[in-house]
Amino acid sequence: MTVTTQLVTVTVDGVTVEVPAGTLIIRVAEMLGTAIPRFCDHPLLDPVAACRMCLVEIEGQGKPQPSCAVTVTDGMIVKTQHSSEMAAKAQAGVMEFLLINHPLDCPICDKGGECPLQNQAMTAGQGETRFDGTKRTFPKPINVSAQVLLDRERCVSCARCTRFADQIAGDPFISLLERGAKQQVGISSDQPFDSYFSGNTIQICPVGALTSAKYRFRSRPFDLVSSPTACEHCAAGCALRTDVRRNTVMRRLAWDAPEVNEEWNCDKGRFAFPYLTDGRIQSPLVRDEDGNLIPASWPEALRVAAAGLKKSGASTAVLTGGRLTNEDALAYAGFARKVLGTKDVDFRARAASDEETSFLAHHVAGSGLGVTYADLEAAPSVLLVGFEPEDESPIVFLRLRKAALKGGTKVYAIAPFLTAGLAKMKGTLIAASPAEEVNAIVGAAGYVQDAGSIVLVGERAAQTPGLLTAVSALVTSTGAKLAWVPRRAGERGALDAGLLPVDGRNTTDIINALGKDIKGLLVAGVGSDDVAADIVAGAERAEFVVSLETRHTDITAVADVVLPVAVVTEKSGTFRNWEGRDRSFNTVVPTPGALSDAEVLGEIASAMGEFFGVDPQFWNSAAKPASGISEPAAASVGQGQALLSTWRHLLDNGTLQEGEPYLAATARMAVVRVSPATAAKLNLVDGATATVTAHGQSASAPVIVTVGMAEDTVWIPANSEGSALGLPSGTVVNVSGGAA
């Protein structure tokens, strides 16, 4: 059915245009290139007409009207401040009112130099003030959170921050308290600001009321060199703006990308960048005869690396992790197959199975731009499998929440409990323990029958045998669209580049073969937080290990040669996000001597006497054929035991978040979740401390008894403050309780 948009005729400052009915006056003015001053208006937030700065004259109306809240009607005639004395005088009056109490501290304000109030005071304000009283002041700053600071006297009551928190993120935030001259922004003492998206409130604040604890008083806008970049922290593919001063990254902001992150990003992408300089490996390292890693020159380190890899040759395995750009991933695929002659390659820094390999090969690799963010907003229903968007891909969460609230999209999740993120999306829980997920897929068929329905599968789904096979059967039988959402920025590109086993061993098989059939190991981008202890143990068994890395990890500690490589700010490249959309970026901090992974591999190949060039033939390489349905492993839960369900919080103990204490202070603490019946069975008390142990690992955290949660299941976050567990979901764990 074709939907016809009704058009109306409207005249703005003498220019007549046709626009869709329901368009705001301020948007029509923007179409015509007419600037109307504003503070509260934001194209992605609902109108509120709070600041009154955008007043215009509408023919037939007796007084000025807010252009940000009035929609056009057919035949409407509008005059802005450019053609109406009434509008110009009204705007000047609002500006004078705002400046009565606003401090004139532009030289020290973080917003100075990029402040709409500063700019509009010059265009719509008076040269002198008539106010001869004492300006209102408050103690400052107030910590809205560890990351966000508030200077109340600068606030112009635009409500952008509160509307963002309520409409976009779904998180509690500060509120406007009192009325009239006493109005101020306040915070709740019993409901602190807890949001993964708090930095957006700083960015959209039109004045210097909200500032960043990290950036406050660090630089001036006119001292910065700004460059468009892409985020390296997850597979969302966010567009960022990176601001550099004297070759140092000072801040990162969300950049406008309507097709991906719109104008938002998460706090991890915004604030987690000290790792770019802190703790960097400064020079190549080579293990000496005494077993110590010592600094070496590049020629010496390349000679040792080349000799060791040439000796191991085809009996070398290549593990690349998830930080690689498309260009680097292609280089590793070419180096492995053309130089080393090995088929033992894998980008998965986790336990891998043939079932997952087959799923990725048949449903993801080479699928191009498949399901998109726009598809999520248009879908009648979305089923989440092994995937918690708010923690594992925050922009997917924002788009799903937007779709659910404004488009009526129904979100369903197969998960152990109703998470806060699912609740914010008005989603429906299909409660299932790891042992019940396969059966839950069969029962979920009715939720994705409509045309355009989508199944989003997280990489955690591979932890449950048979689950990916069940998902394949589900999308085949229902016709639903399928998308795979990995956790790391480089995984989709690595998959398409051919870094998936092609008649070779996967990560799990490589680990088991190290020190036996596999003699050498080339490792890249596998940090301490990414890698299980058995990968490190496997590396210790190998005869020769080369690590290409930016910072020291558990892997570099056992490597024979460590070669430092460039971080994202020091090179250009492309990340392929979960959609299959390429997100390119350029060098923002030129660093002499900084080499990309691809360049280092080229130097090693040259030292081996081999020709090496990136070969696009490895894109979309075929992987192992489907091997049939994998049956879930039977899990026997004994007395005092439960099945573990786990995933990482967005802000965890990852190495790429090191060196940022303000961000770390906003991380969510670990908790142990169990159902009421499971709590009674395990003698756990709400608020008491529970200890989860298995396979020599242990973690303790407060208990939250969670109604509606799957039975015989215990949930605790992985790799988080208070819980460093590295066990997969489905592990049988011992659970014991302590005192409250």
XYZ file of C-alpha atoms in Angstrom:
740
model
C 0.000 0.000 0.000
C 1.358 3.416 -0.960
C 1.184 6.051 1.741
C 0.716 9.571 0.405
C 2.205 12.361 2.497
C -0.027 15.427 2.653
C 1.805 18.587 1.655
C 0.985 22.084 2.888
C 2.129 25.473 1.669
C 3.929 27.741 4.110
C 5.732 31.061 3.702
C 8.787 31.929 5.806
C 10.284 35.396 5.476
C 8.627 35.789 2.090
C 9.780 32.429 0.692
C 6.957 29.987 -0.071
C 7.584 26.219 0.043
C 5.636 22.986 0.224
C 6.434 20.734 3.174
C 4.816 17.670 4.777
C 1.964 18.484 7.132
C 3.078 18.367 10.758
C 6.528 19.835 10.116
C 7.736 22.186 12.829
C 8.281 25.803 11.822
C 11.898 25.670 12.980
C 12.567 22.733 10.622
C 11.070 24.583 7.660
C 13.359 27.510 8.435
C 16.329 25.135 8.497
C 15.344 23.781 5.077
C 15.451 27.329 3.756
C 18.791 28.088 5.405
C 17.251 30.510 7.886
C 18.858 30.348 11.343
C 16.477 30.723 14.265
C 18.249 30.844 17.642
C 17.330 28.098 20.113
C 18.526 26.254 23.222
C 15.980 23.591 24.093
C 15.294 22.400 20.554
C 17.025 19.219 19.395
C 15.942 17.295 16.290
C 16.049 13.928 18.096
C 14.136 15.057 21.195
C 10.450 15.807 21.572
C 9.564 19.545 21.520
C 9.162 21.216 24.884
C 9.338 24.986 24.169
C 11.200 25.540 27.425
C 13.711 28.264 26.597
C 11.464 30.471 24.366
C 14.489 31.657 22.401
C 13.055 30.607 19.033
C 10.041 32.946 19.075
C 8.697 33.979 15.671
C 5.742 35.988 14.378
C 2.871 34.055 12.800
C 0.414 36.128 10.769
C -2.909 36.239 12.556
C -1.445 35.464 15.983
C -1.363 38.237 18.538
C 1.920 37.328 20.162
C 5.184 35.554 19.257
C 5.098 31.742 19.113
C 7.842 29.153 19.742
C 8.880 27.847 16.346
C 10.239 24.622 17.883
C 6.786 23.505 19.059
C 4.332 24.835 16.436
C 3.648 22.791 13.320
C 2.872 24.427 9.995
C -0.614 24.597 8.522
C -1.622 25.238 4.951
C -1.240 28.908 4.045
C 0.673 29.810 7.210
C 2.830 32.943 6.946
C 5.807 33.092 9.319
C 8.243 35.894 9.956
C 11.484 35.230 11.822
C 13.711 37.762 13.525
C 15.123 38.602 10.100
C 11.875 40.163 8.875
C 9.815 40.787 12.020
C 10.431 43.476 14.620
C 8.113 41.580 16.976
C 10.205 38.386 16.718
C 13.524 40.230 17.039
C 12.352 42.133 20.106
C 10.961 38.968 21.705
C 14.220 37.086 21.201
C 16.235 39.993 22.608
C 14.002 40.018 25.666
C 14.489 36.275 26.257
C 18.237 36.679 25.923
C 18.263 39.555 28.404
C 16.236 37.444 30.817
C 18.640 34.491 30.498
C 21.684 36.678 31.132
C 20.296 38.185 34.339
C 21.685 35.317 36.399
C 23.972 33.575 33.933
C 27.630 34.080 34.945
C 29.834 35.920 32.496
C 32.735 33.505 32.921
C 33.189 32.508 29.296
C 37.013 32.588 29.472
C 37.075 29.787 32.054
C 33.939 27.914 31.035
C 34.507 24.627 29.189
C 31.794 25.607 26.719
C 33.469 28.907 25.893
C 34.281 29.127 22.208
C 31.593 26.603 21.178
C 28.659 27.918 23.190
C 25.269 28.676 21.573
C 24.479 31.111 24.385
C 27.721 32.955 23.775
C 27.056 33.120 20.038
C 23.412 34.151 20.338
C 24.178 36.776 22.981
C 26.226 38.455 20.275
C 23.421 38.307 17.699
C 20.283 38.755 19.807
C 21.641 40.339 22.986
C 22.285 43.895 24.050
C 25.683 45.467 24.393
C 25.039 46.492 27.999
C 22.944 45.065 30.796
C 20.163 46.856 32.660
C 20.435 44.436 35.578
C 22.198 45.996 38.558
C 21.432 43.323 41.157
C 23.524 40.422 42.425
C 23.637 37.338 40.244
C 22.434 34.074 41.712
C 25.209 31.654 42.719
C 25.405 28.064 43.942
C 28.148 25.891 45.402
C 29.779 24.035 42.547
C 30.327 21.674 40.992
C 27.819 18.995 41.939
C 28.752 15.433 41.030
C 25.748 14.181 39.104
C 27.898 11.080 38.677
C 31.613 10.402 38.877
C 31.812 11.438 35.229
C 29.307 14.321 34.952
C 29.681 17.590 36.878
C 26.987 20.254 37.234
C 27.370 24.041 37.602
C 23.794 25.044 38.420
C 24.130 28.789 37.875
C 24.935 28.242 34.194
C 21.768 26.239 33.477
C 19.180 27.860 31.164
C 16.453 25.304 31.999
C 16.331 23.923 28.469
C 15.615 20.369 29.756
C 17.755 18.782 27.042
C 19.527 16.579 29.592
C 16.378 15.382 31.308
C 14.631 14.731 28.003
C 17.580 12.745 26.663
C 17.689 10.590 29.775
C 13.946 10.013 29.704
C 13.235 9.738 25.981
C 16.437 8.238 24.568
C 18.341 6.337 27.267
C 15.467 5.532 29.626
C 17.603 6.336 32.679
C 16.780 8.504 35.708
C 18.538 11.849 35.671
C 18.542 15.274 37.231
C 15.289 17.238 37.360
C 14.263 20.866 37.288
C 13.313 21.837 40.833
C 11.427 24.847 42.205
C 9.794 27.483 39.988
C 10.403 30.981 38.687
C 13.584 32.695 39.812
C 14.294 29.828 42.227
C 14.306 27.156 39.548
C 17.451 25.051 39.479
C 18.649 21.668 38.377
C 18.728 19.108 41.160
C 19.583 15.470 41.729
C 17.927 12.761 43.765
C 19.860 11.538 46.770
C 18.198 8.102 46.650
C 18.282 7.609 42.867
C 21.762 8.425 41.516
C 22.399 8.935 37.827
C 23.228 5.475 36.486
C 23.562 5.505 32.721
C 25.851 4.140 30.041
C 25.029 7.248 27.992
C 25.704 10.075 30.455
C 28.274 11.781 28.225
C 25.574 12.673 25.717
C 23.995 15.020 28.252
C 27.291 16.908 28.427
C 27.534 17.178 24.660
C 23.976 18.394 24.071
C 23.992 20.868 26.970
C 23.854 24.231 25.145
C 25.792 25.989 27.903
C 28.516 24.978 30.350
C 26.167 23.628 33.001
C 27.174 19.998 32.487
C 30.859 19.244 32.086
C 33.087 16.195 31.968
C 35.223 15.397 34.996
C 37.923 14.174 32.631
C 37.942 17.120 30.225
C 37.050 19.972 32.631
C 39.565 22.833 32.368
C 41.866 20.732 30.150
C 41.676 22.629 26.869
C 39.917 25.257 24.793
C 37.925 24.479 21.635
C 40.135 26.711 19.515
C 43.225 24.752 20.656
C 41.841 21.481 19.292
C 42.211 19.787 15.940
C 39.053 17.798 15.266
C 38.817 14.721 13.052
C 35.960 12.340 12.214
C 36.765 8.825 13.441
C 35.091 5.480 14.155
C 34.748 3.812 17.538
C 36.912 0.742 18.190
C 35.211 -0.570 21.319
C 32.281 -2.633 20.011
C 30.620 -3.719 16.798
C 28.075 -0.868 16.727
C 30.164 1.213 14.315
C 29.610 4.609 15.945
C 30.855 7.747 14.257
C 32.984 9.844 16.609
C 34.802 13.143 16.556
C 38.270 12.969 18.080
C 39.750 16.226 19.358
C 43.541 16.418 19.601
C 45.797 19.003 21.200
C 49.563 18.795 20.755
C 49.298 15.200 19.508
C 47.299 14.148 22.566
C 43.673 13.054 22.444
C 41.756 15.404 24.738
C 38.199 14.215 24.201
C 35.894 12.244 21.953
C 32.365 13.248 20.990
C 29.510 11.502 19.253
C 29.343 12.491 15.589
C 26.327 12.741 13.359
C 25.626 9.457 11.544
C 21.856 9.113 11.035
C 22.218 5.640 9.552
C 24.106 4.259 12.581
C 24.390 6.047 15.928
C 22.392 9.162 14.962
C 24.022 11.735 17.302
C 24.653 9.505 20.332
C 27.315 7.202 21.694
C 27.984 5.292 24.900
C 30.321 6.398 27.671
C 32.803 3.640 26.863
C 33.288 4.937 23.341
C 33.377 8.525 24.568
C 35.709 8.281 27.548
C 37.766 5.062 27.252
C 40.779 6.359 25.354
C 43.689 6.779 27.840
C 44.873 3.309 26.752
C 45.949 4.958 23.489
C 48.989 6.352 25.289
C 49.140 4.828 28.791
C 51.120 1.633 29.220
C 52.101 1.370 25.565
C 54.831 -1.016 24.472
C 57.547 1.390 23.381
C 59.918 -0.868 21.452
C 60.203 -4.424 20.152
C 61.007 -7.049 22.768
C 62.948 -10.279 22.313
C 63.406 -13.091 24.845
C 67.094 -13.573 25.675
C 68.978 -16.730 26.628
C 68.040 -16.232 30.289
C 64.349 -16.182 29.435
C 63.869 -12.432 29.908
C 62.091 -10.115 27.490
C 64.498 -7.316 26.647
C 64.226 -4.304 24.310
C 65.578 -4.854 20.817
C 65.918 -2.880 17.612
C 63.350 -3.366 14.887
C 65.821 -5.117 12.535
C 66.875 -7.519 15.288
C 63.311 -8.269 16.426
C 62.123 -8.793 12.846
C 65.066 -11.135 12.186
C 64.251 -13.258 15.253
C 60.522 -13.288 14.465
C 61.145 -14.252 10.841
C 63.545 -17.053 11.779
C 61.168 -18.524 14.340
C 58.109 -18.367 12.093
C 60.022 -19.729 9.116
C 61.096 -22.696 11.224
C 57.562 -23.495 12.373
C 56.066 -22.666 8.939
C 52.824 -24.493 8.241
C 52.776 -25.816 11.800
C 52.099 -22.259 12.983
C 48.655 -21.132 14.141
C 47.349 -17.575 13.848
C 44.960 -16.126 16.460
C 43.962 -12.534 15.813
C 41.383 -11.430 18.383
C 38.815 -8.754 17.708
C 40.623 -5.401 17.495
C 41.743 -5.627 13.866
C 40.690 -3.313 11.082
C 39.550 -4.818 7.795
C 42.919 -4.019 6.284
C 44.871 -5.707 9.067
C 42.561 -8.731 9.059
C 43.160 -9.222 5.327
C 46.893 -8.980 5.973
C 46.788 -11.733 8.599
C 44.712 -13.969 6.322
C 47.204 -13.492 3.489
C 50.249 -13.890 5.728
C 48.911 -17.126 7.226
C 48.038 -18.799 3.954
C 50.596 -17.373 1.519
C 53.666 -16.906 3.732
C 53.256 -19.493 6.485
C 51.165 -21.928 4.463
C 48.879 -22.644 7.420
C 45.120 -23.101 7.540
C 44.998 -22.910 11.337
C 43.592 -19.384 11.681
C 40.829 -18.016 13.900
C 39.752 -14.577 15.060
C 37.800 -15.923 18.045
C 39.654 -15.330 21.314
C 37.285 -17.718 23.046
C 36.201 -21.335 22.999
C 35.112 -22.191 19.456
C 33.078 -25.006 17.958
C 32.404 -26.415 14.510
C 28.749 -25.499 15.038
C 29.622 -21.808 15.424
C 32.037 -21.982 12.503
C 29.328 -23.420 10.272
C 26.770 -20.867 11.457
C 29.094 -17.937 10.763
C 30.111 -19.317 7.379
C 26.586 -19.948 6.141
C 24.649 -17.065 7.687
C 27.106 -14.194 8.243
C 30.288 -14.327 6.158
C 29.819 -12.621 2.820
C 26.254 -11.543 3.584
C 27.113 -7.892 2.917
C 24.955 -5.164 4.383
C 22.259 -7.391 5.827
C 20.012 -6.308 8.661
C 20.468 -2.589 9.353
C 19.610 -0.177 12.142
C 16.780 1.087 9.958
C 15.465 -2.471 9.715
C 15.423 -2.687 13.517
C 13.239 0.420 13.715
C 10.844 -0.931 11.077
C 10.624 -4.510 12.370
C 7.328 -5.684 13.878
C 9.262 -7.892 16.280
C 12.865 -8.589 17.286
C 14.050 -11.712 19.097
C 17.276 -11.491 21.112
C 19.264 -14.711 21.546
C 22.416 -14.749 23.687
C 22.477 -10.989 23.474
C 21.944 -8.176 25.980
C 22.109 -4.996 23.843
C 22.565 -2.417 26.606
C 25.740 -4.161 27.786
C 27.018 -5.645 24.535
C 26.061 -3.159 21.794
C 24.626 0.033 23.321
C 23.563 1.711 20.081
C 21.545 -1.362 19.141
C 19.842 -0.894 22.515
C 19.056 2.774 21.807
C 17.618 1.992 18.376
C 15.539 -0.915 19.698
C 14.211 1.249 22.521
C 13.315 3.964 20.033
C 11.584 1.384 17.827
C 9.665 -0.072 20.750
C 8.488 3.279 22.143
C 7.705 5.069 18.876
C 7.155 2.344 16.309
C 5.573 -0.345 18.412
C 8.289 -2.932 17.748
C 7.903 -5.925 20.053
C 11.193 -7.019 21.613
C 11.541 -10.551 22.977
C 14.614 -11.945 24.727
C 15.616 -15.488 25.571
C 17.488 -14.772 28.773
C 17.694 -15.890 32.397
C 15.930 -12.802 33.779
C 14.287 -9.513 32.817
C 17.235 -7.155 32.550
C 16.978 -3.413 33.109
C 17.733 -2.898 29.417
C 14.925 -5.201 28.298
C 12.528 -3.435 30.662
C 13.484 -0.058 29.142
C 12.616 -1.472 25.719
C 9.211 -2.593 27.053
C 10.415 -6.064 26.092
C 9.091 -9.500 26.949
C 11.238 -12.088 28.701
C 11.290 -15.704 27.565
C 12.889 -17.027 30.747
C 15.371 -19.823 30.104
C 18.445 -21.220 31.772
C 21.377 -22.095 29.476
C 20.091 -25.682 29.415
C 16.650 -24.522 28.255
C 17.631 -22.081 25.511
C 17.341 -24.545 22.608
C 13.799 -25.502 23.584
C 12.996 -21.814 24.088
C 13.969 -21.164 20.462
C 11.417 -23.716 19.298
C 8.752 -22.028 21.403
C 9.714 -18.576 20.097
C 8.691 -19.270 16.515
C 5.364 -17.491 16.988
C 7.133 -14.237 17.845
C 8.970 -13.899 14.509
C 6.346 -15.012 11.979
C 5.578 -11.519 10.653
C 7.381 -10.309 7.556
C 10.319 -8.172 8.537
C 10.807 -9.799 11.935
C 14.436 -10.039 13.015
C 16.495 -12.434 15.127
C 19.595 -10.838 16.697
C 22.143 -13.411 17.851
C 25.014 -12.473 20.135
C 28.355 -14.250 20.122
C 27.458 -15.736 23.533
C 24.933 -17.994 21.816
C 27.850 -20.186 20.769
C 28.359 -21.181 24.413
C 25.212 -23.342 24.341
C 25.598 -26.440 22.122
C 22.766 -26.692 19.641
C 21.558 -23.114 20.058
C 22.956 -21.734 16.797
C 21.632 -24.764 14.939
C 18.206 -24.100 16.449
C 18.423 -20.443 15.405
C 19.259 -21.520 11.845
C 16.202 -23.742 11.783
C 14.044 -20.961 13.225
C 14.911 -18.374 10.575
C 14.559 -20.980 7.820
C 11.082 -22.005 8.944
C 9.766 -18.498 9.682
C 11.531 -16.392 7.048
C 12.766 -13.991 9.723
C 15.868 -11.931 9.043
C 19.017 -12.891 10.932
C 21.923 -10.814 12.197
C 24.947 -11.728 14.305
C 26.195 -9.113 16.769
C 29.736 -9.774 18.036
C 31.183 -7.885 20.981
C 34.363 -6.498 19.404
C 34.752 -3.942 16.626
C 36.947 -6.076 14.375
C 35.163 -9.429 14.445
C 32.812 -8.969 11.486
C 35.667 -7.717 9.312
C 37.920 -10.577 10.413
C 35.200 -13.070 9.548
C 34.726 -11.616 6.076
C 38.504 -11.464 5.580
C 38.765 -15.230 5.945
C 40.071 -15.482 9.511
C 37.743 -18.392 10.157
C 39.072 -21.968 9.834
C 39.017 -23.272 6.260
C 39.736 -26.980 6.649
C 41.893 -26.006 9.588
C 41.688 -25.922 13.351
C 39.529 -23.498 15.328
C 40.717 -21.707 18.469
C 39.810 -24.572 20.797
C 41.547 -27.161 18.604
C 44.556 -24.866 18.178
C 44.963 -24.598 21.940
C 44.797 -28.351 22.327
C 47.368 -28.883 19.564
C 49.900 -26.287 20.777
C 53.148 -27.980 21.725
C 52.142 -31.028 19.688
C 51.186 -30.669 16.020
C 51.305 -26.893 16.255
C 54.777 -25.562 17.046
C 54.476 -21.828 16.472
C 51.886 -19.190 17.336
C 51.284 -15.746 15.876
C 48.946 -13.733 18.115
C 47.391 -10.308 17.646
C 44.863 -8.300 19.599
C 44.282 -10.952 22.249
C 44.426 -9.012 25.509
C 44.339 -10.242 29.069
C 40.625 -9.545 29.287
C 39.849 -11.306 26.017
C 41.668 -14.541 26.525
C 40.913 -17.518 28.707
C 43.643 -18.992 30.867
C 43.885 -22.047 28.606
C 44.990 -19.882 25.662
C 47.864 -18.549 27.763
C 48.680 -22.082 28.869
C 48.656 -23.171 25.234
C 51.007 -20.343 24.304
C 53.383 -21.477 27.018
C 53.545 -24.928 25.386
C 54.350 -23.548 21.937
C 57.949 -23.611 20.753
C 57.808 -20.063 19.378
C 55.323 -17.239 19.958
C 55.166 -13.860 18.219
C 52.773 -11.240 19.591
C 51.771 -8.069 17.759
C 50.289 -5.853 20.428
C 49.852 -2.291 21.687
C 50.048 -2.987 25.453
C 51.368 -5.720 27.711
C 49.026 -8.679 28.233
C 49.203 -12.220 29.580
C 50.145 -13.289 26.054
C 53.045 -10.847 25.664
C 54.395 -12.135 28.979
C 54.966 -15.577 27.429
C 55.881 -14.475 23.890
C 59.334 -14.913 22.393
C 59.013 -11.752 20.291
C 56.726 -8.798 20.975
C 56.255 -6.249 18.191
C 54.457 -2.978 19.033
C 51.779 -1.879 16.581
C 49.845 1.321 16.029
C 46.611 2.130 17.840
C 43.566 3.448 15.996
C 44.559 7.108 16.316
C 47.931 6.429 14.694
C 46.682 4.817 11.492
C 43.887 4.880 8.976
C 41.612 1.949 8.396
C 38.120 0.510 8.386
C 35.992 -1.386 10.868
C 33.099 -3.463 9.547
C 30.224 -3.199 12.024
C 27.616 -5.854 12.849
C 25.411 -4.693 9.958
C 28.211 -5.321 7.475
C 28.660 -1.547 7.051
C 32.229 -0.291 6.669
C 33.209 2.537 9.007
C 36.405 4.252 7.837
C 38.716 6.536 9.787
C 41.946 8.418 9.183
C 45.083 9.037 11.218
C 44.549 11.746 13.834
C 47.864 11.548 15.741
C 50.718 10.979 13.257
C 53.364 9.056 15.204
C 56.804 8.450 13.652
C 57.643 4.759 13.704
C 54.106 3.573 14.458
C 53.331 0.665 12.132
C 49.983 -0.995 11.549
C 49.655 -4.770 11.908
C 49.639 -5.078 8.122
C 52.880 -3.102 7.823
C 54.592 -5.184 10.519
C 53.503 -8.409 8.819
C 54.923 -7.070 5.571
C 58.276 -6.456 7.285
C 58.306 -9.982 8.762
C 57.513 -11.488 5.368
C 60.328 -9.474 3.806
C 62.728 -10.732 6.487
C 61.601 -14.273 5.631
C 62.397 -13.638 1.975
C 58.735 -13.839 1.003
C 56.666 -11.514 -1.158
C 53.655 -10.313 0.738
C 50.716 -8.156 -0.225
C 47.137 -7.889 0.916
C 45.045 -10.144 -1.305
C 41.289 -9.519 -1.427
C 40.707 -13.147 -2.499
C 40.339 -14.033 1.161
C 37.198 -11.969 1.597
C 34.243 -14.168 2.404
C 36.290 -17.383 2.370
C 34.146 -20.478 2.788
C 34.375 -22.320 6.080
C 33.481 -25.815 7.232
C 30.165 -27.221 5.997
C 27.285 -27.708 8.368
C 27.775 -30.748 10.559
C 24.179 -31.243 11.686
C 22.462 -30.423 14.932
C 24.639 -30.346 18.025
C 22.792 -31.632 21.025
C 23.031 -29.609 24.240
C 25.312 -31.170 26.796
C 23.384 -32.641 29.708
C 23.993 -30.519 32.787
C 23.465 -32.203 36.117
C 22.843 -29.729 38.922
C 23.506 -31.187 42.347
C 22.869 -29.931 45.855
C 24.303 -26.462 46.384
C 24.837 -26.036 42.639
C 23.296 -24.086 39.748
C 23.875 -23.405 36.078
C 25.915 -20.278 35.432
C 24.547 -17.581 33.149
C 26.869 -14.672 32.513
C 27.934 -11.837 30.283
C 30.070 -8.743 30.643
C 28.799 -5.368 31.717
C 29.563 -2.667 29.173
C 32.009 -1.115 31.626
C 34.141 -3.950 32.934
C 37.797 -4.683 33.647
C 38.790 -4.623 29.985
C 42.296 -3.412 29.224
C 41.030 -0.751 26.815
C 39.295 0.972 29.731
C 42.409 1.219 31.901
C 43.628 4.647 32.950
C 40.154 6.235 33.124
C 39.146 6.404 36.818
C 36.056 8.566 36.272
C 34.614 6.038 33.839
C 35.550 3.134 36.082
C 33.710 4.784 38.974
C 30.444 4.589 36.998
C 30.736 0.842 36.318
C 27.956 -1.320 37.686
C 28.984 -3.495 40.586
C 28.696 -7.261 40.421
C 25.597 -8.928 41.846
C 24.420 -12.522 42.086
C 20.904 -13.066 40.727
C 18.758 -16.104 41.507
C 15.024 -16.828 41.427
C 13.086 -17.032 44.731
C 12.858 -20.832 44.486
C 16.560 -21.192 43.672
C 17.433 -18.834 46.534
C 15.459 -21.014 48.933
C 17.107 -24.173 47.591
C 20.595 -22.664 47.962
C 19.853 -20.943 51.296
C 20.560 -17.502 49.851
C 19.118 -14.336 51.364
C 18.394 -11.154 49.414
C 21.152 -8.644 50.176
C 23.497 -11.236 51.636
C 26.771 -12.178 49.974
C 26.940 -15.273 47.798
C 30.048 -16.981 46.478
C 30.122 -18.687 43.086
C 32.936 -21.182 42.467
C 33.943 -23.614 39.711
C 37.138 -24.880 38.090
C 39.370 -23.049 40.539
C 37.671 -19.683 39.974
C 35.630 -17.838 42.564
C 33.613 -14.615 42.883
C 31.495 -13.135 45.645
C 28.784 -10.484 45.347
C 25.500 -9.375 46.964
C 22.432 -11.470 46.199
C 19.424 -10.053 44.360
C 16.470 -12.414 44.459
C 14.846 -11.872 41.053
C 11.211 -12.725 40.433
C 10.554 -14.389 37.069
C 14.105 -15.634 36.660
C 14.850 -19.086 35.242
C 15.148 -21.789 37.886
C 18.382 -23.547 38.928
C 20.289 -20.645 37.382
C 22.696 -18.150 38.907
C 23.731 -14.998 37.060
C 26.856 -12.985 37.825
C 28.728 -10.653 35.434
C 32.017 -11.732 33.867
C 35.272 -9.771 34.014
C 33.748 -7.079 36.209
C 34.684 -5.360 39.439
C 33.982 -7.967 42.101
C 33.642 -10.804 39.597
C 36.598 -11.841 37.462
C 35.029 -15.143 36.438
C 36.050 -16.355 33.003
C 33.618 -19.263 32.769
C 31.072 -19.712 29.959
C 27.330 -19.848 30.454
C 26.110 -23.367 31.127
C 28.933 -24.186 33.548
C 27.771 -26.007 36.657
C 28.905 -23.879 39.603
C 28.821 -24.218 43.365
C 26.920 -21.473 45.160
C 27.182 -20.729 48.862
C 25.706 -17.932 50.944
C 27.095 -15.760 53.694
C 25.815 -13.232 56.185
C 23.723 -10.268 55.096
